[in-house]
XYZ file of C-alpha atoms in Angstrom:
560
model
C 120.522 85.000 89.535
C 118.428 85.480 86.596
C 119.221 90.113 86.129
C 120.753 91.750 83.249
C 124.108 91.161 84.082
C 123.579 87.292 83.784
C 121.734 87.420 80.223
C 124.155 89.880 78.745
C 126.569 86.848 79.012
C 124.377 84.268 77.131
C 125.803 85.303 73.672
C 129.135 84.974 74.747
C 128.523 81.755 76.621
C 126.773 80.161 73.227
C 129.815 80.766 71.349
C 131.874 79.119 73.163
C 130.027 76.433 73.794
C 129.659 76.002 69.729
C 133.034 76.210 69.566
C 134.588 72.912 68.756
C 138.105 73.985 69.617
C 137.089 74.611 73.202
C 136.672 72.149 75.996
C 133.466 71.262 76.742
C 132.703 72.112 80.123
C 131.844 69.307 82.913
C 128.173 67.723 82.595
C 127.567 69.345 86.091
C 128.050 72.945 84.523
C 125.824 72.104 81.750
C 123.086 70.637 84.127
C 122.960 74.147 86.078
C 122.991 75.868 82.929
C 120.144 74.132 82.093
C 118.341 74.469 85.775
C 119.018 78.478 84.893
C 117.000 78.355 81.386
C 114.390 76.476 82.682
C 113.928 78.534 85.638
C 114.064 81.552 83.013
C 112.099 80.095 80.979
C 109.600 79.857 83.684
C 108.953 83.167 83.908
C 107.975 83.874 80.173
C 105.935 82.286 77.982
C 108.901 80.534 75.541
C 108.951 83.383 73.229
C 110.388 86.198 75.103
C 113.298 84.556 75.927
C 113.885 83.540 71.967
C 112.687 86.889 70.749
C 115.221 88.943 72.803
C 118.061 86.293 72.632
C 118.840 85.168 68.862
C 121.642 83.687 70.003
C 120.086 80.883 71.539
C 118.567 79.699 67.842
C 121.847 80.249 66.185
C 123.205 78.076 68.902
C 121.253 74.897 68.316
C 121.444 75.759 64.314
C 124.795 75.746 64.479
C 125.576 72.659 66.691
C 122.979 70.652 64.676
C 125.110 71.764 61.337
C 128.295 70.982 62.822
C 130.073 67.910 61.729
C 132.821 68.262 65.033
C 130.331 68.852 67.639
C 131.056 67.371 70.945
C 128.168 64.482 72.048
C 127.864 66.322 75.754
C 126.969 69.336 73.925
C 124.599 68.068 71.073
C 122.844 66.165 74.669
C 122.863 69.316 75.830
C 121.589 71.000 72.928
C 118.938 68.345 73.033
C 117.520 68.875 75.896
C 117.718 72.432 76.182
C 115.634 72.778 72.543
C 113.000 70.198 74.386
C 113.074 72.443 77.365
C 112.272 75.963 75.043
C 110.062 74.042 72.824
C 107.659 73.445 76.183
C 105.097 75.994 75.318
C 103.464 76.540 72.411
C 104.751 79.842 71.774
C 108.698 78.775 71.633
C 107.606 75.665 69.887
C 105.968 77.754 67.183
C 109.426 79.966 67.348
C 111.402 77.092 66.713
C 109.255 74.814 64.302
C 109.155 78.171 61.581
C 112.905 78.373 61.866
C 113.440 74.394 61.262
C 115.030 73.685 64.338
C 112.765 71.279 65.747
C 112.523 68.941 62.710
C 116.830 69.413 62.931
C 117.230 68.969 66.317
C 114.876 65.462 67.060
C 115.133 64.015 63.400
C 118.479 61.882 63.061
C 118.855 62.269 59.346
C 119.373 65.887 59.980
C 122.165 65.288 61.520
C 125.527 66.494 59.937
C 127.299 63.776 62.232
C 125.225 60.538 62.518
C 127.791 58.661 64.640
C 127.105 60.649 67.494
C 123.721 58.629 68.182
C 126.266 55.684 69.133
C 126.698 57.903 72.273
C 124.555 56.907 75.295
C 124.334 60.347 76.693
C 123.394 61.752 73.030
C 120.712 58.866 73.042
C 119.524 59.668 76.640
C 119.771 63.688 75.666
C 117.164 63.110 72.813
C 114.152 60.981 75.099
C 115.004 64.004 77.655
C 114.303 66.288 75.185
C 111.608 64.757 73.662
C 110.138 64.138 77.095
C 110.428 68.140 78.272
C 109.159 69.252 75.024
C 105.679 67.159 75.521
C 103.244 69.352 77.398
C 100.836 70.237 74.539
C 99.058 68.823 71.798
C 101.554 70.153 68.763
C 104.651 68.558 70.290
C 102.386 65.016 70.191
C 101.594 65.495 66.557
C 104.899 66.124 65.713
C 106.022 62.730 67.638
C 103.198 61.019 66.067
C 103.473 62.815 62.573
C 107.837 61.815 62.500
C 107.675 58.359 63.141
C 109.760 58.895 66.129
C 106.976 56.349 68.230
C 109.145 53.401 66.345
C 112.690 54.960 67.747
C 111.133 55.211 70.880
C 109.999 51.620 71.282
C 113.556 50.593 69.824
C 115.586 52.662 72.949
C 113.627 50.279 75.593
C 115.530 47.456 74.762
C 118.673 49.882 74.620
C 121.979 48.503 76.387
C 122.257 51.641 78.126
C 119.973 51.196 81.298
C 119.580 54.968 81.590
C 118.639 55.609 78.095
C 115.627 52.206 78.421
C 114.161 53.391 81.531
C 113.653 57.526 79.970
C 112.486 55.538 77.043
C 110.231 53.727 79.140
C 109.166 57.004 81.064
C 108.704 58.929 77.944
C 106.670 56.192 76.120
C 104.297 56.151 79.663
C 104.213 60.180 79.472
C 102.669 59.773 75.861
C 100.326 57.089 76.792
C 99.026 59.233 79.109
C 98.501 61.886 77.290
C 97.019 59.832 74.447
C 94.534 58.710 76.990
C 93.467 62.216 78.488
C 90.082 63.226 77.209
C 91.215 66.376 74.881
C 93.110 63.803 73.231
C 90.827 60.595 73.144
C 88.234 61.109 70.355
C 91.688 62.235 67.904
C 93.215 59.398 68.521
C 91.168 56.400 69.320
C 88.924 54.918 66.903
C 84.745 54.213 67.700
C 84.411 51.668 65.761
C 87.062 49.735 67.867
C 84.223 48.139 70.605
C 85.042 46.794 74.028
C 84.025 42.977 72.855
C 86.840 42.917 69.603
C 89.345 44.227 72.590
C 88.599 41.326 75.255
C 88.478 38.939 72.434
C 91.749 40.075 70.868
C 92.877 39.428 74.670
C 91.464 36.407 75.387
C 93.456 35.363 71.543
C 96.756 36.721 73.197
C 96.885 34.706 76.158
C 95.701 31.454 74.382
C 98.779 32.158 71.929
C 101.318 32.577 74.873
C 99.832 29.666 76.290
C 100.805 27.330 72.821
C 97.758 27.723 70.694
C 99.028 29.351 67.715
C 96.675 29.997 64.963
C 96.316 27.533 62.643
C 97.851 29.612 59.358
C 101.171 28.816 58.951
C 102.001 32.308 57.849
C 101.361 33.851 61.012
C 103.073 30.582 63.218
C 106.245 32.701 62.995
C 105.315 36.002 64.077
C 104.308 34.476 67.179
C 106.406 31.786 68.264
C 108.179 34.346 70.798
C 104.969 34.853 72.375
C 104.751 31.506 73.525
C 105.485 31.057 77.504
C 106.225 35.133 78.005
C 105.749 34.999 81.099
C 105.452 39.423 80.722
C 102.984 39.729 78.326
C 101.404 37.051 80.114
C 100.833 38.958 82.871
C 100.091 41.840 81.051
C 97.633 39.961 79.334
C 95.682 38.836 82.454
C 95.718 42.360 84.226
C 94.200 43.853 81.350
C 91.452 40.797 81.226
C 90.529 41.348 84.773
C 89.981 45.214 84.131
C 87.989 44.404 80.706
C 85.259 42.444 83.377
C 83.560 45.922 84.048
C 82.167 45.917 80.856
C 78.605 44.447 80.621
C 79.233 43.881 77.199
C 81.842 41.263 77.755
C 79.162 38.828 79.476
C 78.424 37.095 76.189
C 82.402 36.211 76.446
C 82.179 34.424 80.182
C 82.513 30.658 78.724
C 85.924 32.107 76.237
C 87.600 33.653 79.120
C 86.599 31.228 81.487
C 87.849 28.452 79.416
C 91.688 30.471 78.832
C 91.914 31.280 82.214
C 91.090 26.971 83.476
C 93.530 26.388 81.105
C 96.648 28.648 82.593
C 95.415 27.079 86.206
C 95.449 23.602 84.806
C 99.209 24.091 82.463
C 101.705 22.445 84.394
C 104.335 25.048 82.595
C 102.554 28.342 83.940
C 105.087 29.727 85.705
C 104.021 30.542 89.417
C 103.599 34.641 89.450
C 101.364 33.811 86.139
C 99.484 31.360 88.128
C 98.447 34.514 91.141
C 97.214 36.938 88.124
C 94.919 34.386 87.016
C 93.454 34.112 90.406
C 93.201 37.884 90.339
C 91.111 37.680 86.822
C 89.352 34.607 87.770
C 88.036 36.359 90.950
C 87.180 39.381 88.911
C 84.985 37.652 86.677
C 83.490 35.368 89.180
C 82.293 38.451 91.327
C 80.891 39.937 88.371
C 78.988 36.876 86.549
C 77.453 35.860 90.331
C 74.023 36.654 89.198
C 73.951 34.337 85.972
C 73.090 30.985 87.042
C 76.018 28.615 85.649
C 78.354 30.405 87.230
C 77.881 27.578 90.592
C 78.389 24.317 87.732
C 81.853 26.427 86.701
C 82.895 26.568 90.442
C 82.156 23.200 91.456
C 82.804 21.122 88.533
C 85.494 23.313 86.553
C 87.463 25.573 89.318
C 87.285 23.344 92.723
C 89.258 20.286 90.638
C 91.899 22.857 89.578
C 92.680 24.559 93.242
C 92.574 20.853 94.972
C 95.028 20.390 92.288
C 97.010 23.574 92.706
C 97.066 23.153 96.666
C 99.305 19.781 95.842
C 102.108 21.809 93.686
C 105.674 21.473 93.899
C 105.272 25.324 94.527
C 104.945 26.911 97.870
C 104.197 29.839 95.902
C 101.321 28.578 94.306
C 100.114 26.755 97.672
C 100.003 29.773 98.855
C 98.364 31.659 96.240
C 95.812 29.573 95.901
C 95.273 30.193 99.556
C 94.746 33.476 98.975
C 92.407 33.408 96.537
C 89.761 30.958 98.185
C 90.226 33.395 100.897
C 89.374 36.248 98.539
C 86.605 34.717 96.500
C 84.817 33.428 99.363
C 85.024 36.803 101.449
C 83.912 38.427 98.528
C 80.845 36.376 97.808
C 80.367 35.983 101.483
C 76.098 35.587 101.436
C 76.059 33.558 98.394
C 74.277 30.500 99.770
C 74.878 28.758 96.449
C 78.543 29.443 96.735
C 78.726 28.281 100.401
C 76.907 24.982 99.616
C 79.368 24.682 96.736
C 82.769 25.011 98.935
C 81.310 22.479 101.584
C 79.959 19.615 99.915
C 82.681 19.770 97.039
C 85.329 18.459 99.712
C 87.000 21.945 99.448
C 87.323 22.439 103.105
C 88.744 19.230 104.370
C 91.491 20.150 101.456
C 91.700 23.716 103.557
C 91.954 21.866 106.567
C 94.804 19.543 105.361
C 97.124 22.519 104.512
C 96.930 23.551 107.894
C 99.809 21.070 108.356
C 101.840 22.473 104.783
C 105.208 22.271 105.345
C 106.125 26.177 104.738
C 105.254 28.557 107.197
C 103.526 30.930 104.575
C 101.447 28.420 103.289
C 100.207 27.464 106.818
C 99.107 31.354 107.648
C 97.435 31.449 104.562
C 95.216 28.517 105.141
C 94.673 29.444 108.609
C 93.105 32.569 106.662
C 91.091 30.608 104.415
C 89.571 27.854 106.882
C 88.229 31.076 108.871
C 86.557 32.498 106.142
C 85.254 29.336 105.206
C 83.920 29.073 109.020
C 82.306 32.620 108.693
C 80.411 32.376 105.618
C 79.356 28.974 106.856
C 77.486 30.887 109.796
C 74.894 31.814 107.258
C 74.441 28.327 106.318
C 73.122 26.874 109.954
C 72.983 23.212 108.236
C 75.829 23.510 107.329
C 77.532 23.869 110.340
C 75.615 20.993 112.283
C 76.140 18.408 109.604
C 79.651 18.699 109.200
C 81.338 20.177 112.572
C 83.442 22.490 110.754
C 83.799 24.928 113.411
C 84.551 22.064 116.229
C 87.285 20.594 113.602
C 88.956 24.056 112.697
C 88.980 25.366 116.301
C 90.706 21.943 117.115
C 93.443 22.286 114.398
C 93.916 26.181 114.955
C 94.657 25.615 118.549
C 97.246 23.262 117.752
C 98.381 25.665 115.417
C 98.400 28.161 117.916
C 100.018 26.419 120.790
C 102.805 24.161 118.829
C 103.703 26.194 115.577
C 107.330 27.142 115.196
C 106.486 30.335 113.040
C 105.121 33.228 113.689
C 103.086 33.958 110.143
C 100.622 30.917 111.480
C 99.782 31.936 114.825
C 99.381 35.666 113.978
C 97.043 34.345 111.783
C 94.442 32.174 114.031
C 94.575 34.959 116.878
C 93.212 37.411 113.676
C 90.739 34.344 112.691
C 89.207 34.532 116.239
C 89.050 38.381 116.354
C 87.296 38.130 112.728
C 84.605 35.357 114.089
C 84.041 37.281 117.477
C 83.788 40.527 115.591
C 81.176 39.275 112.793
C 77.357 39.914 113.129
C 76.265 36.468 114.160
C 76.637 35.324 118.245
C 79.230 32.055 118.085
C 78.272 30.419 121.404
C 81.047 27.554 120.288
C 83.738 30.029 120.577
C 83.798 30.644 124.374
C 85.312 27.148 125.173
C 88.473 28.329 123.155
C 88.640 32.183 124.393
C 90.500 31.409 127.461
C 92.975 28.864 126.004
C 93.747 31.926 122.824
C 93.993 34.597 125.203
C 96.403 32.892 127.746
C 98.813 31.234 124.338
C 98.484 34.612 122.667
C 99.434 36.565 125.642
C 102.527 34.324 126.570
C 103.774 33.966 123.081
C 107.259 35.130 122.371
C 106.263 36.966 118.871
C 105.428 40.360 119.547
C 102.997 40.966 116.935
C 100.791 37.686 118.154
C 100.918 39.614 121.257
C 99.290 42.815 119.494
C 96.671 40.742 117.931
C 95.811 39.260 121.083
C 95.300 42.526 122.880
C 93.625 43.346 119.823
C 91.006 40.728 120.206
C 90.945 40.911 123.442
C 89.805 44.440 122.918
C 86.970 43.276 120.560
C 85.443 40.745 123.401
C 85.739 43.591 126.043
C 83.689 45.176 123.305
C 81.245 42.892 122.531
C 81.017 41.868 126.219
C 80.394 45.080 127.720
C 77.895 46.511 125.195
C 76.198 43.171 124.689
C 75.401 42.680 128.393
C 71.622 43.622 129.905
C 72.385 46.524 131.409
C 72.774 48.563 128.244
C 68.824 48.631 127.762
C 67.667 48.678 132.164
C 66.849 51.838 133.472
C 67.364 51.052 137.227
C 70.836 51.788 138.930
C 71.277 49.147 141.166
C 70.382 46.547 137.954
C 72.431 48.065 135.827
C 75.957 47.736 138.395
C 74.951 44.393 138.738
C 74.833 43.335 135.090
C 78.017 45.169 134.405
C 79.498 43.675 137.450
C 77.986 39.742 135.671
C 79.737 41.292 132.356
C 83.234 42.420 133.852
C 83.309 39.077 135.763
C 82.669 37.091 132.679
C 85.831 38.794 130.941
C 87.721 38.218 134.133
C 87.072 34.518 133.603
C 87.934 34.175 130.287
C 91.345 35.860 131.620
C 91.493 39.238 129.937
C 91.944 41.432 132.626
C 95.285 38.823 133.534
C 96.923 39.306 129.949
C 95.927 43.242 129.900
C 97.771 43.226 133.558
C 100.368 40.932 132.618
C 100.987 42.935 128.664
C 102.247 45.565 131.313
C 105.448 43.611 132.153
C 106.041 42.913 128.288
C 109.506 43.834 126.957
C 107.744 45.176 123.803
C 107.230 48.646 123.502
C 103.705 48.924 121.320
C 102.591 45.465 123.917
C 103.047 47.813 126.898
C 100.977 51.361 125.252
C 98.370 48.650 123.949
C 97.545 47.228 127.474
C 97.653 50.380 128.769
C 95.296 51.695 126.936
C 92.765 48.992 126.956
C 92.890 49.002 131.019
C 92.329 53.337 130.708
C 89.275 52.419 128.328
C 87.963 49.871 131.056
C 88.268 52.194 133.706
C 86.422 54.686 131.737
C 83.489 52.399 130.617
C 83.423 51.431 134.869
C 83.543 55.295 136.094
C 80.736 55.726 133.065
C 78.682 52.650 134.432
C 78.808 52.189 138.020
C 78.850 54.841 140.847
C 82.086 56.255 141.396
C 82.201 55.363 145.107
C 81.532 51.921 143.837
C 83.755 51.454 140.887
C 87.083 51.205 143.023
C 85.074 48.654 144.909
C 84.191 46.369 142.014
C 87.715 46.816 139.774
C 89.074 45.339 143.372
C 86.791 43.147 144.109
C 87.908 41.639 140.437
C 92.025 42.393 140.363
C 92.562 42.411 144.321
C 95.159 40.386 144.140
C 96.881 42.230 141.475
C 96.253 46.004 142.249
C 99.751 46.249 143.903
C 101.175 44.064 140.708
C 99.565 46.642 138.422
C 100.757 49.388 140.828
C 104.304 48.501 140.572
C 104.344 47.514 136.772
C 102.957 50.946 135.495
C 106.021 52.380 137.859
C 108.651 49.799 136.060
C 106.757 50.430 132.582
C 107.548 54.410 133.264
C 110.776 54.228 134.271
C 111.415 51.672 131.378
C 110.590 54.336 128.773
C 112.412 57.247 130.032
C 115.566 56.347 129.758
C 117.534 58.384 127.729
């Protein structure tokens, strides 16, 4: 309770805490102590609170003067002079009396062995971190040299005291970077082209290419194979590719990033942020015309190379990216041609038989890509039978996998074909076999991806057909009727009836809810007094079956 009663005490309660002959009390009392100032301090400004309660400044004057204080209270002291120094107003309070200059400067200290302490450590970057909400607590960090301390605590052995270091150093950063702050402390003349090239300089010297003065070779052997500044180094390069300034800089950054694909040493999580950049840039320099000559006869060499590592890691990374790249130039003919005639595919094609399961998914992943941006390319598709050959190997994969990852993955390929803009005709030979492997497969979530596509070819079936655009009644039941036996024979309406029976939970609700959105498309369609007809006409021998399961499937989930 924050009333009289409870601040009448606070001069009493600062003595004895300054007093070195008593105990200090537990760090829990101290913490609520705290909570209570900062919850009083709330409801002021920072300078009431001072004003009316001297005793509070003597306090930290006297603890910072004391040469037998107790490291729990100095911590305290610490962060209680951050918490009071908050707003402006008690900053101001407690910069004209000295005490913020005494409290956060070491030398001030009467008793420098206390820093040794990693609660006195930790009790300064708390400090330091409540006391930074405005401008005039930043100078004062800036103006100290205090930045330099700060830096030195992330390495501290203390874990506690590295990660408020850390968090303190990101809460400055921050504010450095809001836009009050930005034109005081950033430079003009510093231009987005010396920052990329700086960065393209970094990653070359953590990569072994030290500049050629000797007198620098020293300061930055320890760069060399940092794996963390390597990455850091790479995230920041792929942001920098926003900037049409950079373009003039494509061939340099190109060049760095080839070389940490082609380094046999580039450890593997290094390896997946240069695919990151690399896509990046590629999306962005798609308009300039020797961007195609890069890909083909630069980057294509590299990935065939990087699809043969050691790695699985970097098999599957690579995945990923030809996945990414090519869905995100999806419509670049040039690109297309590129990725078929340089071989790539038959390489995507080959890892469909990797040995790790991850590896496997992700090519399945990448082979359908490759198969929907080839729909664009007609030629393409005739010349080299890519659909024929991946719809071969992806039922394999589908029907005699071991893992899960791999067959999730070709049910998703066929939903992502059947769902794209251009009619696949070749597909329809294969619907049947996917729906009846996907609906008796023992992995749940192939299951759900199933229904899933199956719900996408009800889709695309239903709205497709004739009758969407005939006027007449008895035309339109009978193209819905052609429509809803054409699903029928494909063998959806068996795995939404059989899904029913499924021990899975989410299986169950899914089917269920694709048969309720059938029904409602038939009662929307055909004449009422004819729907039953034709749903029976379709199911008849499993009406009773479907009957009986919605029963078991209610029963099932109301257990308690």
């Amino acid at each position: 309770m924050m009333d009289s009663d409870c601040l009448s005490l606070l001069p009493a309660v600062c003595l004895v805490l300054a007093d070195p002959k008593q105990s200090p009390p537990d760090d829990t009392s101290l913490e609520k102590l705290l909570d209570w100032f900062k919850e009083l301090h709330s409801h002021s400004n920072g300078q009431v609170l001072l004003q009316h309660q001297p005793c509070v400044l003597e306090f930290i004057s006297s603890i910072c003067t004391s040469k037998t204080t107790d490291p729990a209270i100095l911590s305290f002291t610490l962060k209680l002079t951050g918490l009071l120094a908050a707003t402006m107003q008690g900053f101001h309070l407690l910069e004209k009396g000295g005490l913020v200059v005494c409290v956060f400067k070491r030398e001030a200290w009467c008793v420098c062995d206390l820093w040794e302490d990693a609660s006195v450590r930790s009790g300064w970057l708390q400090g330091l971190l409540n006391m930074l909400n405005h401008q005039q607590a930043l100078d004062f960090i800036c103006g100290n040299g205090l930045i330099k301390l700060i830096l030195q605590l992330q390495n501290d052995k203390s874990l506690f005291v590295s990660c408020l270091a850390n968090q303190l150093l990101v809460h400055i950063l921050n504010f450095l970077t809001s836009s009050n702050m930005t034109n005081k402390y950033l430079f003009e003349d510093i231009s987005i082209h010396s920052i990329t090239s700086s960065v393209v300089l970094l990653l070359r010297i953590c990569s072994g290419h030290c500049p050629s003065s000797s007198q620098h070779i020293k300061a930055f052997t320890h760069l060399i194979g940092c794996c963390k500044v390597q990455r850091c180094g790479l995230d920041t390069l792929g942001a920098l590719s926003v900037y049409e300034e950079n373009m003039d800089l494509r061939k340099d950054i190109f060049g760095v990033l080839l070389d940490y694909l082609r380094s046999s040493d580039s450890h593997a999580t290094v390896i997946k942020k240069t695919f990151q950049a690399i896509k990046r840039w590629i999306v962005v320099c798609s308009p300039f015309p020797d961007l195609l000559q890069f890909v083909s006869h630069d980057l294509f060499p590299v990935l065939e190379k990087r699809l043969c590592d050691l790695r699985w890691e970097v098999r599957d990374s690579t995945l990923e990216f030809i996945t990414q790249l090519t869905a995100a130039l999806n419509g670049n003919s040039g690109f297309t041609e590129a990725l078929h005639t340089s071989g790539m595919v038959s390489v995507l094609l080959s890892s469909l038989a990797d040995a790790e399961g991850y590896v496997r998914a992700s090519a399945v992943a990448a082979v359908g890509e490759a198969v929907t941006a080839s729909f664009h390319q007609t030629a393409l598709v005739s010349n080299s039978n890519l659909l024929e050959e991946a719809l071969v190997q992806m039922m394999t994969v589908l029907s005699e996998d071991t893992e899960g990852f791999p067959r999730r993955a070709v049910v998703k390929a066929f939903t992502s074909w059947l769902k794209g803009s251009h009619p696949v005709t070749a597909l329809d030979s294969s619907l049947s076999s996917v729906l009846l492997l996907g609906g008796n497969d023992f992995d749940w979530e192939v299951k759900m991806h199933t229904l899933e596509l199956a719900e996408v070819l009800m889709e695309k079936t239903l709205t497709c057909c004739p009758y969407a655009i005939q006027n007449f009644g008895s035309s339109k039941e009978k193209h819905f009727m052609q429509a809803l036996s054409r699903l029928k024979d494909f063998g959806l309406l068996d795995l939404l009836l059989n899904s029913l029976f499924d021990c899975d939970r989410p299986v169950c609700e899914k089917a269920c809810a694709l048969l309720v959105k059938l029904r409602t498309i038939t009662a929307e369609t055909v004449d009422l007094d004819h729907s039953a007809f034709v749903l029976n006409d379709l199911v008849r021998e499993r009406t009773v079956i479907y009957t009986a399961s919605r029963t078991l499937v209610y029963l099932r989930y109301c257990r308690f």
